[in-house]
Amino acid sequence: MTEETDVAGESTTNAYDTLIAALSAVVAIGVVWIAARDIAGGSIDTWSDPRSPAFFPFVLGIVLFIVAGAIALWPRPAQPATARKPELAATAAIVAGAVLLAGYVYGFFALGFVTASALAIIGLALLAGERRWPILLPLAIVFPLVLKIVAERALAILLPKGLFW
Amino acid sequence: MWDQILSGIALAWTPAAMAATLGGLALGILVGAIPGLTASITVAILTPITFFLPPTVGIGLLLGIYKGAVYGGSIPAVLINTPGTPAAAATALDGNMLAKKGEARSALQMSLYASVFGDLFATFILFAVAAPLANFAVKFSSPEYTLLFIGSLTLIATVSGSDPRKGMLAATLGALVGCIGLDPMSGSQRFVFGIPDLMGGITLVPLLIGMFALSEVLDQIGNSRRKREKVAVLQTSGPSLTWSQFRQSVPTMVRSSSIGAFIGALPGLGAEIACWVCYGVAKRRSAQPELFGKGALEGVAAAESGNNATVPATLIPMLVFGIPGDVVTAVLLGAFIAQGLTPGPMLFINNGGIIYSLYALLVVTNIALIFFGLVAIRMFARVAEIPVGFVLSCVVVMCFAGAYSINSSGFDLVVMVIGGVVGLLMRRTNVPIPPFIIAVLLAPLLESNLRQTLAFSEGSLTIFATRPIAGALLGLMLVVVGLYLGRLFLARRRRAAPN
């Protein structure tokens, strides 16, 4: 993360902020485009009419573009940067965690709630640095099972069935 | 009114409502005491379960968690100098210094009694203010609600996080997400992109669970790769709080509770800001300001009474206008709507009994907090040893079960996971999440009121100035914006000055 400082000692721009502003501007243009073309059918009279479904998204698109411009152009008030410098191991763990969550969504239906949850508990705990297998294995089996029984018996919430349960 | 109060007490005084509320309180204290878990995360995860429970039971459970978590955060703040929740950050300053001096017991007791005092004080303010305000709010129509929603969203956006522009960005993006689906007035499709699951819009609770709970899990997985210092848990030892020490702090608690209740009633502020404001005011007004930061019981009393007073006060704008002041009340608002209770002035007329039952449950949790808190103080050493890795993985499983249970929809799980990744990116780039979530919730209301107003006035904006209440609201908003811009201008001039 790069942060520049001008002569008055005030933080000016920041690489992340510039990227956020650019992405927001693209989204804003996209929103205005969709509002004008797809929702309102390309008629200017329609999207400027408060009764049109395109009216509110169009207004929001304009506001978003202005906010993006403000982030890109105005100097940021001096403040301590809370964003952390990316570390390779931490980033890899986060990406692995996100992939595991996506896999859990798939497994939720393919394997059933209990089996997919047991695998997710083991995977996430390992990613979080836990290696205590005597606790981890019983927890991975008992917790989803208890949750499924409570959900189905006490709250009448049906969770997907699959392998084993 | 008395009929409604009596029926409210009767509704609250049922074994199921009591058990859910007190169970929620105990759970809230536990999660508040575990750094990394907050009231927002827990309330979001458990909200889907409440859809299957009667209103007083489900909402009582969530209120218990909310109150317990705000108090629970103070225990690790005192004993390990790590606030369990952001609202307990100011408590750590003096609380941990007292613990290091061997006075942990008196610090924890002061924190507990000040929390109960602040909470009870603000509950009575809620009782006194909400119903009369609702009577007044009956006169509001579309133009007034439009201004109220715009003002609240602007306030939430500008005070959340360190950069108001990023707050505005989050709020605008949230409002756009709120537009996804069918237009409520014409039935036209908006931002659906041919995906049938998007026709009904984005379900708020899975999105919220993802953005708060899953993003926190991913964040902590990343943090687990960094070297951490072993945290020393200080002993709950030393002398107990004396009556004279408590009595000396009563004026501070009254002042801080009043400030906390006021801050809580304003959308967007909340306990995190209240604790610092109350701490700062108490230090300025203290006869011994030099003791603050070095172990002043008055500092603990100010921070804890202030942050707990915000909890009942945040319910004022939510119940009266349907405007959530923070993320927890946004979830509560969702829970109310799911129960068929639409917050707003008519709620007090049509469902007054339920409102008063919630007031009664708030009072009960205040009294119960004294006993639960004393037990939690003794048990904290064990809570601190709970391995976070195991807790996080179980939290994820509960998130999935909760999100799925709302509509039995796989698409909700996808929304939740995407919300988790987006939430993590927002955390890492200092874009605040609360304005985004609250805007998703308020956008449909703001849109329908704005379009109704402009359709009625044939597109003329003068309607916002010509109606008496709307004109007064607009004037107030302009004054606040003017003061804010003036302060910014002065700050820039001061920074630009040579010395």
XYZ file of C-alpha atoms in Angstrom:
664
model
C 0.000 0.000 0.000
C 1.539 3.270 -1.027
C 0.691 6.483 0.690
C 2.142 9.803 -0.436
C 2.521 12.878 1.720
C 2.461 16.403 0.379
C 4.539 19.346 1.628
C 1.906 20.411 4.151
C 2.188 17.000 5.781
C -1.292 15.941 4.674
C -1.955 12.485 3.284
C -3.017 12.808 -0.294
C -3.709 9.739 -2.369
C -3.505 6.091 -1.682
C -3.307 3.291 -4.193
C -6.323 1.440 -2.764
C -8.424 4.615 -2.727
C -7.600 5.338 -6.355
C -8.561 1.793 -7.293
C -11.814 2.036 -5.286
C -12.646 5.351 -6.978
C -11.949 3.932 -10.441
C -14.047 0.805 -9.837
C -16.883 2.876 -8.360
C -16.850 5.203 -11.368
C -17.081 2.195 -13.705
C -19.989 0.777 -11.658
C -21.694 4.199 -11.670
C -21.432 4.488 -15.455
C -22.714 0.919 -15.773
C -25.682 1.650 -13.511
C -26.620 4.802 -15.437
C -26.245 2.873 -18.719
C -28.431 -0.011 -17.552
C -30.988 2.378 -16.019
C -31.246 4.370 -19.236
C -31.061 1.506 -21.762
C -32.443 -1.629 -20.168
C -34.824 -0.480 -17.451
C -36.196 2.639 -19.130
C -35.872 1.338 -22.679
C -33.606 4.151 -23.826
C -36.112 6.950 -23.368
C -34.779 10.023 -21.584
C -38.282 11.111 -20.602
C -38.872 7.788 -18.886
C -35.850 7.647 -16.619
C -36.178 11.286 -15.617
C -39.799 10.650 -14.633
C -40.122 9.806 -10.899
C -42.741 7.191 -11.735
C -40.266 5.281 -13.917
C -38.514 2.210 -12.414
C -35.243 3.599 -13.814
C -35.491 6.865 -11.876
C -34.034 5.799 -8.514
C -31.158 3.651 -9.903
C -30.294 6.522 -12.259
C -30.113 8.993 -9.347
C -27.984 6.525 -7.357
C -25.648 6.082 -10.334
C -25.089 9.839 -10.481
C -24.490 10.017 -6.700
C -22.028 7.095 -6.944
C -20.109 8.844 -9.719
C -19.856 12.037 -7.641
C -18.649 10.079 -4.581
C -16.080 8.232 -6.737
C -14.855 11.599 -8.013
C -14.609 12.930 -4.458
C -12.497 9.924 -3.397
C -10.204 10.257 -6.401
C -9.750 14.018 -6.423
C -9.957 15.367 -2.872
C -7.028 14.817 -0.508
C -7.767 12.290 2.171
C -7.761 13.715 5.734
C -4.632 12.695 7.641
C -5.362 9.468 9.518
C -3.525 6.353 10.602
C -3.703 3.669 7.928
C -5.495 0.632 9.334
C -5.180 -1.414 6.184
C -2.439 -3.958 6.706
C 0.393 -4.740 4.367
C -0.561 -7.950 2.596
C 1.485 -10.974 3.709
C 1.761 -13.930 1.382
C 0.947 -16.614 3.977
C -2.035 -14.653 5.340
C -3.373 -13.907 1.859
C -2.971 -17.560 0.846
C -4.854 -18.663 3.979
C -7.686 -16.218 3.242
C -7.938 -17.367 -0.382
C -7.941 -21.001 0.792
C -10.671 -20.096 3.315
C -12.800 -18.481 0.595
C -12.330 -21.527 -1.674
C -13.283 -23.790 1.227
C -16.469 -21.773 1.804
C -17.356 -22.068 -1.889
C -16.731 -25.826 -1.666
C -18.936 -25.957 1.425
C -21.805 -24.412 -0.564
C -21.426 -27.202 -3.154
C -20.970 -29.928 -0.548
C -23.976 -28.655 1.443
C -26.242 -30.178 -1.218
C -23.967 -32.840 -2.723
C -22.887 -34.447 0.566
C -25.612 -33.267 2.898
C -25.434 -30.875 5.858
C -23.739 -33.143 8.400
C -20.953 -34.522 6.208
C -20.190 -31.223 4.467
C -20.193 -29.390 7.816
C -17.845 -31.949 9.392
C -15.389 -31.486 6.520
C -15.780 -27.683 6.706
C -15.082 -27.648 10.451
C -11.905 -29.692 9.967
C -10.742 -27.559 7.036
C -11.420 -24.207 8.689
C -9.913 -25.223 12.016
C -6.757 -26.423 10.229
C -6.602 -23.130 8.331
C -6.952 -21.265 11.640
C -3.924 -23.132 12.936
C -5.630 -25.770 15.119
C -3.931 -29.179 15.213
C -5.571 -30.758 18.282
C -7.140 -33.779 16.573
C -8.597 -35.350 19.749
C -10.827 -32.278 20.088
C -11.245 -31.493 16.402
C -12.553 -34.860 15.179
C -15.303 -35.331 17.803
C -16.278 -31.660 17.407
C -16.513 -32.021 13.618
C -18.894 -34.971 13.973
C -20.931 -34.018 17.041
C -21.542 -30.302 16.403
C -23.248 -30.597 12.970
C -25.188 -33.642 14.135
C -26.512 -31.887 17.245
C -27.303 -28.773 15.198
C -29.249 -30.830 12.655
C -31.229 -32.637 15.348
C -32.051 -29.361 17.180
C -32.982 -27.611 13.911
C -35.253 -30.432 12.748
C -36.837 -31.495 16.016
C -37.132 -28.176 17.897
C -37.475 -25.629 15.108
C -38.837 -27.719 12.212
C -36.015 -26.494 9.961
C -35.077 -29.143 7.394
C -31.405 -29.210 6.431
C -30.234 -31.115 3.311
C -29.725 -34.846 3.661
C -26.856 -36.646 1.933
C -24.144 -39.123 2.845
C -24.714 -40.860 6.196
C -27.398 -38.445 7.515
C -52.277 2.616 27.147
C -52.493 0.850 30.527
C -54.261 -2.049 28.838
C -51.350 -2.368 26.431
C -48.814 -2.175 29.277
C -50.600 -4.921 31.227
C -50.957 -7.136 28.165
C -47.258 -6.517 27.412
C -46.262 -7.640 30.899
C -48.447 -10.734 30.488
C -46.813 -11.544 27.132
C -43.328 -11.112 28.605
C -44.122 -13.102 31.736
C -44.233 -16.449 29.964
C -41.657 -19.209 30.522
C -40.673 -19.292 26.829
C -40.093 -15.528 26.549
C -38.182 -15.406 29.834
C -36.053 -18.436 28.962
C -35.213 -17.093 25.492
C -34.335 -13.623 26.783
C -32.225 -14.823 29.692
C -30.599 -17.496 27.498
C -29.814 -14.767 24.963
C -28.339 -12.621 27.729
C -26.031 -15.441 28.867
C -25.018 -16.203 25.276
C -24.464 -12.490 24.618
C -22.142 -12.150 27.629
C -20.212 -15.213 26.443
C -19.749 -13.994 22.866
C -19.020 -10.451 24.045
C -16.266 -11.838 26.272
C -14.631 -13.685 23.359
C -12.609 -11.144 21.348
C -13.552 -11.373 17.677
C -17.185 -12.310 18.242
C -19.614 -9.404 18.483
C -23.301 -8.759 19.015
C -23.763 -8.085 15.274
C -22.318 -11.464 14.294
C -24.283 -13.447 16.864
C -27.571 -11.642 16.271
C -27.165 -12.054 12.499
C -26.496 -15.799 12.786
C -29.407 -16.473 15.140
C -31.971 -14.205 13.469
C -33.221 -16.852 10.997
C -34.066 -19.134 13.940
C -36.288 -16.438 15.455
C -38.487 -16.455 12.328
C -39.856 -19.759 13.600
C -40.588 -18.472 17.119
C -43.351 -16.236 18.539
C -42.426 -12.483 18.423
C -41.735 -11.983 22.125
C -39.631 -15.160 22.258
C -37.615 -14.528 19.083
C -37.080 -10.800 19.515
C -36.493 -11.253 23.274
C -33.678 -13.695 22.436
C -32.038 -11.169 20.093
C -32.409 -8.301 22.599
C -30.834 -10.471 25.307
C -27.840 -11.229 23.055
C -27.457 -7.554 22.124
C -27.442 -6.379 25.736
C -25.259 -9.225 26.997
C -22.620 -8.721 24.296
C -22.256 -4.985 24.955
C -21.596 -5.735 28.640
C -19.540 -8.909 28.026
C -16.950 -6.969 26.031
C -15.834 -5.187 29.196
C -14.547 -8.357 30.919
C -11.607 -9.056 28.564
C -11.053 -5.284 28.338
C -10.297 -5.279 32.075
C -8.549 -8.642 32.405
C -6.511 -8.946 29.195
C -6.558 -5.347 27.916
C -8.392 -6.544 24.774
C -11.940 -5.215 24.381
C -14.281 -8.107 23.578
C -16.293 -5.695 21.419
C -15.371 -2.244 20.020
C -17.845 -0.681 22.481
C -15.581 -1.665 25.396
C -12.451 0.012 24.008
C -12.584 2.951 26.445
C -13.197 0.594 29.382
C -9.807 -1.052 28.779
C -7.925 2.200 29.482
C -8.687 2.381 33.202
C -10.079 -1.098 33.754
C -6.870 -2.850 32.785
C -4.740 -0.379 34.775
C -6.852 -1.161 37.849
C -6.425 -4.898 37.195
C -2.656 -4.478 36.936
C -2.725 -2.698 40.314
C -4.506 -5.718 41.810
C -7.968 -4.116 41.807
C -9.542 -6.199 39.038
C -12.527 -7.181 41.198
C -13.590 -3.594 41.897
C -13.046 -2.623 38.217
C -15.205 -5.513 36.999
C -17.902 -4.808 39.580
C -17.951 -1.119 38.664
C -18.196 -2.091 35.002
C -21.132 -4.391 35.764
C -23.083 -1.976 37.967
C -22.457 0.950 35.609
C -23.678 -1.190 32.688
C -26.882 -2.048 34.552
C -27.347 1.599 35.597
C -26.887 2.914 32.037
C -29.124 0.277 30.552
C -31.926 0.825 33.071
C -31.689 4.614 32.696
C -32.024 4.393 28.907
C -34.841 1.828 29.135
C -36.903 4.378 31.060
C -36.028 7.032 28.476
C -37.212 4.629 25.753
C -40.426 4.068 27.687
C -40.988 7.815 28.169
C -40.018 9.004 24.682
C -40.995 6.360 22.110
C -44.788 6.369 22.453
C -45.207 10.207 22.452
C -42.805 10.421 19.500
C -44.860 7.786 17.683
C -48.000 9.888 18.276
C -46.223 12.800 16.609
C -44.833 10.615 13.793
C -48.374 9.647 12.754
C -48.481 13.079 11.070
C -45.540 12.139 8.819
C -46.193 11.429 5.168
C -44.025 10.541 2.154
C -42.072 13.850 1.956
C -41.212 13.702 5.672
C -40.171 10.042 5.482
C -38.080 10.745 2.377
C -36.142 13.453 4.224
C -35.866 11.311 7.342
C -34.422 8.385 5.365
C -32.009 10.614 3.414
C -30.907 12.382 6.618
C -30.427 9.115 8.513
C -28.488 7.447 5.705
C -26.270 10.518 5.301
C -25.613 10.606 9.048
C -24.856 6.883 9.180
C -22.559 7.171 6.156
C -20.612 10.161 7.436
C -20.014 8.949 10.989
C -19.236 5.296 10.194
C -15.542 4.691 9.658
C -12.773 7.202 9.302
C -13.609 8.657 5.897
C -17.115 10.074 5.242
C -16.682 9.634 1.464
C -16.176 5.903 1.876
C -19.252 5.832 4.108
C -21.214 7.532 1.326
C -19.772 5.058 -1.168
C -20.891 2.134 0.998
C -24.381 3.619 1.455
C -24.818 4.278 -2.284
C -23.665 0.778 -3.231
C -25.978 -0.667 -0.570
C -28.922 1.317 -1.962
C -28.118 -0.035 -5.441
C -28.116 -3.596 -4.093
C -31.488 -2.758 -2.519
C -32.800 -1.930 -6.031
C -32.119 -5.449 -7.347
C -35.276 -7.360 -8.248
C -38.719 -6.262 -9.284
C -39.623 -2.588 -9.033
C -42.241 -2.360 -6.245
C -44.360 0.191 -8.131
C -44.322 -1.056 -11.748
C -43.113 -4.664 -11.440
C -40.290 -4.085 -13.978
C -37.094 -6.111 -13.601
C -34.006 -4.224 -12.407
C -30.405 -5.555 -12.364
C -31.674 -9.143 -12.613
C -29.376 -10.108 -15.555
C -31.551 -13.092 -16.406
C -31.003 -14.795 -13.031
C -34.430 -15.916 -11.718
C -33.201 -15.967 -8.080
C -32.562 -12.218 -8.285
C -36.191 -11.441 -9.172
C -37.171 -11.366 -5.505
C -34.176 -9.204 -4.613
C -31.240 -9.967 -2.336
C -32.320 -11.493 0.979
C -30.897 -9.246 3.676
C -30.033 -11.762 6.402
C -27.728 -14.065 4.351
C -25.970 -10.982 2.993
C -25.608 -9.611 6.504
C -24.334 -12.925 7.910
C -21.768 -13.059 5.121
C -20.589 -9.476 5.462
C -20.232 -9.599 9.239
C -19.637 -13.186 10.307
C -17.910 -14.814 7.320
C -15.721 -11.773 6.648
C -14.649 -11.873 10.317
C -13.843 -15.597 10.002
C -11.763 -14.993 6.858
C -10.027 -12.064 8.551
C -9.152 -14.170 11.588
C -7.906 -17.016 9.384
C -5.529 -14.485 7.827
C -4.523 -13.185 11.258
C -3.817 -16.704 12.527
C -0.793 -16.778 10.209
C 0.762 -13.852 12.035
C 2.786 -14.352 15.176
C 0.714 -13.540 18.231
C 1.887 -12.713 21.714
C 0.535 -14.955 24.416
C -2.088 -13.000 26.329
C -1.799 -12.928 30.093
C -5.144 -13.189 31.889
C -5.035 -11.136 35.082
C -6.622 -12.628 38.176
C -10.051 -11.486 39.351
C -8.652 -10.507 42.699
C -8.392 -7.525 45.027
C -10.915 -5.645 47.142
C -14.593 -5.472 46.220
C -16.206 -2.233 45.144
C -17.355 -0.231 48.176
C -20.650 1.621 48.458
C -18.834 4.965 48.752
C -16.843 4.271 45.541
C -20.085 3.462 43.741
C -21.856 6.542 45.154
C -19.019 8.837 44.057
C -19.461 7.624 40.484
C -23.257 8.083 40.388
C -23.140 11.647 38.936
C -20.752 10.393 36.225
C -23.078 7.489 35.467
C -26.148 9.769 35.217
C -24.285 12.120 32.864
C -22.824 9.296 30.760
C -26.150 7.450 30.581
C -27.852 10.626 29.332
C -25.156 11.159 26.696
C -25.213 7.467 25.751
C -29.003 7.480 25.379
C -28.850 10.600 23.188
C -26.089 9.150 20.989
C -27.907 5.816 20.741
C -31.075 7.526 19.536
C -29.189 9.138 16.629
C -28.826 6.813 13.626
C -25.308 5.668 12.865
C -23.525 6.521 16.089
C -23.962 3.790 18.702
C -21.998 2.222 21.536
C -18.543 2.403 19.914
C -18.706 6.199 19.724
C -20.682 6.670 22.960
C -17.999 5.015 25.105
C -15.330 7.472 23.944
C -17.559 10.563 24.149
C -18.707 9.648 27.681
C -15.145 8.868 28.752
C -13.913 12.213 27.385
C -16.706 14.206 29.062
C -16.169 12.386 32.379
C -12.458 13.188 32.263
C -13.135 16.872 31.579
C -15.709 17.112 34.384
C -13.757 15.062 36.917
C -12.182 16.586 40.026
C -9.172 14.311 39.397
C -8.704 14.163 35.617
C -5.047 13.189 36.070
C -6.179 9.747 37.311
C -7.898 8.927 34.011
C -5.879 6.393 32.051
C -4.009 5.387 35.201
C -6.785 3.412 36.876
C -9.823 5.619 37.617
C -13.022 3.799 38.586
C -14.882 6.854 37.311
C -13.455 6.193 33.827
C -14.782 2.617 33.855
C -18.170 3.873 35.100
C -18.383 6.539 32.365
C -17.489 4.222 29.486
C -19.708 1.343 30.581
C -22.805 3.344 31.536
C -22.469 5.286 28.272
C -22.111 2.308 25.939
C -24.876 0.284 27.603
C -27.264 3.245 27.549
C -27.138 3.214 23.762
C -28.756 -0.246 23.569
C -32.358 0.665 24.544
C -31.971 4.091 22.899
C -31.189 2.603 19.464
C -34.669 1.092 19.587
C -36.287 4.580 19.559
C -35.699 5.417 15.843
C -36.227 1.766 14.904
C -39.595 1.374 16.607
C -40.941 4.857 15.867
C -39.720 5.476 12.297
C -38.458 2.074 11.141
C -34.923 3.503 10.892
C -32.198 1.215 12.243
C -29.531 3.121 14.152
C -26.900 0.428 13.808
C -26.361 -3.027 12.365
C -27.917 -4.910 15.276
C -31.091 -2.843 15.065
C -31.065 -3.379 11.276
C -31.211 -7.112 11.968
C -33.862 -6.560 14.633
C -35.867 -4.572 12.096
C -35.633 -7.553 9.738
C -36.790 -9.839 12.567
C -39.763 -7.539 13.305
C -40.789 -7.516 9.636
C -40.421 -11.309 9.395
C -42.779 -11.580 12.368
C -45.359 -9.459 10.540
C -44.657 -6.392 12.689
C -43.802 -3.314 10.614
C -41.947 -0.775 12.766
C -43.376 2.734 12.567
C -45.911 4.832 14.450
C -48.752 2.421 13.686
C -46.895 -0.360 15.499
C -47.645 1.387 18.806
C -51.353 1.497 17.967
C -51.770 -1.962 16.417
C -49.237 -3.989 18.406
C -48.682 -1.928 21.553
C -48.790 -5.056 23.718
C -45.746 -6.531 21.988
C -43.808 -3.247 22.299
C -44.491 -3.090 26.045
C -43.604 -6.764 26.419
C -40.192 -5.940 24.934
C -39.811 -3.051 27.411
C -40.634 -5.483 30.224
C -38.051 -7.947 28.908
C -35.468 -5.152 28.761
C -36.059 -4.406 32.458
C -35.867 -8.104 33.359
C -32.550 -8.498 31.502
C -31.187 -5.473 33.392
C -31.878 -7.114 36.716
C -30.662 -10.506 35.501
C -27.473 -8.919 34.149
C -26.289 -8.305 37.729
C -26.380 -12.034 38.535
C -25.206 -13.262 35.132
C -22.421 -10.683 35.142
C -21.111 -11.766 38.554
C -20.968 -15.388 37.329
C -19.290 -14.348 34.065
C -16.586 -12.440 35.956
C -15.704 -15.636 37.877
C -15.767 -17.828 34.764
C -13.806 -15.562 32.417
C -10.462 -17.341 32.853
C -12.111 -20.421 31.258
C -13.760 -18.391 28.491
C -10.377 -16.898 27.567
C -9.028 -20.422 27.023
C -11.701 -21.350 24.427
C -9.707 -21.999 21.224
C -10.789 -19.425 18.651
C -10.087 -21.811 15.736
C -12.778 -24.224 16.941
C -15.229 -21.405 17.662
C -14.785 -19.907 14.178
C -15.359 -23.195 12.368
C -18.539 -23.829 14.377
C -19.650 -20.241 13.660
C -19.357 -20.948 9.912
C -21.545 -24.045 10.213
C -24.164 -22.034 12.113
C -23.987 -19.297 9.450
C -24.748 -21.841 6.723
C -27.563 -23.482 8.674
C -29.068 -20.069 9.515
C -28.838 -18.642 5.991
C -30.273 -21.811 4.434
C -33.173 -22.000 6.871
C -34.701 -18.674 5.720
C -35.826 -19.772 2.237
C -34.274 -23.271 1.927
C -32.370 -21.705 -0.948
C -28.882 -22.503 -2.207
C -28.767 -19.060 -3.799
C -28.878 -17.491 -0.320
C -25.722 -19.448 0.544
C -24.028 -18.083 -2.577
C -25.084 -14.540 -1.606
C -23.703 -15.133 1.894
C -20.290 -16.331 0.682
C -20.015 -13.480 -1.841
C -21.029 -11.121 0.987
C -18.222 -12.586 3.116
C -15.563 -11.933 0.483
C -16.897 -8.437 -0.283
C -17.089 -7.703 3.468
C -13.447 -8.720 3.897
C -12.384 -6.461 1.016
C -14.365 -3.605 2.572
C -12.680 -4.154 5.956
C -9.234 -4.183 4.359
C -9.880 -0.971 2.403
C -11.533 0.899 5.294
C -14.945 1.044 3.598
C -17.468 0.733 6.461
C -19.971 -2.138 6.274
C -22.857 -0.741 8.439
C -23.921 2.016 5.961
C -23.996 -0.607 3.196
C -26.263 -2.974 5.121
C -28.568 -0.242 6.436
C -28.867 1.213 2.922
C -29.858 -2.206 1.511
C -32.650 -2.235 4.082
C -33.760 1.393 3.706
C -33.414 1.777 -0.085
C -36.828 0.305 -1.014
C -38.545 2.511 1.591
C -36.628 5.598 0.511
C -37.362 4.908 -3.150
C -41.081 4.380 -2.739
C -41.466 7.493 -0.549
C -39.335 9.627 -2.889
C -41.202 8.520 -5.994
C -44.602 8.953 -4.340
C -43.619 12.464 -3.229
C -42.329 13.507 -6.641
C -45.273 11.927 -8.443
C -47.620 13.842 -6.121
C -45.767 17.135 -6.660
C -45.376 16.461 -10.413
C -41.611 16.455 -10.084
C -41.324 19.669 -8.069
C -38.807 19.612 -5.204
C -40.496 22.546 -3.465
C -42.798 20.082 -1.708
C -39.925 19.369 0.700
C -39.838 23.029 1.769
C -43.507 23.992 1.733
C -44.872 21.378 4.139
C -44.258 22.485 7.767
C -42.694 19.295 9.188
C -40.756 18.523 6.002
C -39.529 22.133 5.891
C -38.354 21.920 9.505
C -36.547 18.614 8.799
C -34.937 20.058 5.679
C -33.834 23.159 7.620
C -32.339 20.980 10.347
C -30.481 18.878 7.778
C -29.107 21.979 6.067
C -27.915 23.382 9.414
C -26.160 20.092 10.282
C -24.534 19.873 6.835
C -23.504 23.544 7.086
C -21.941 23.013 10.507
C -20.124 19.910 9.268
C -18.739 21.656 6.184
C -17.771 24.677 8.316
C -15.862 22.417 10.693
C -14.094 20.734 7.763
C -13.158 24.140 6.339
C -11.774 25.346 9.683
C -9.823 22.101 10.151
C -8.255 22.465 6.701
C -7.328 26.065 7.411
C -5.735 25.068 10.722
C -3.728 22.311 9.010
C -2.615 24.673 6.255
C -1.470 27.345 8.746
C 2.371 27.489 9.083
C 2.329 26.772 12.847
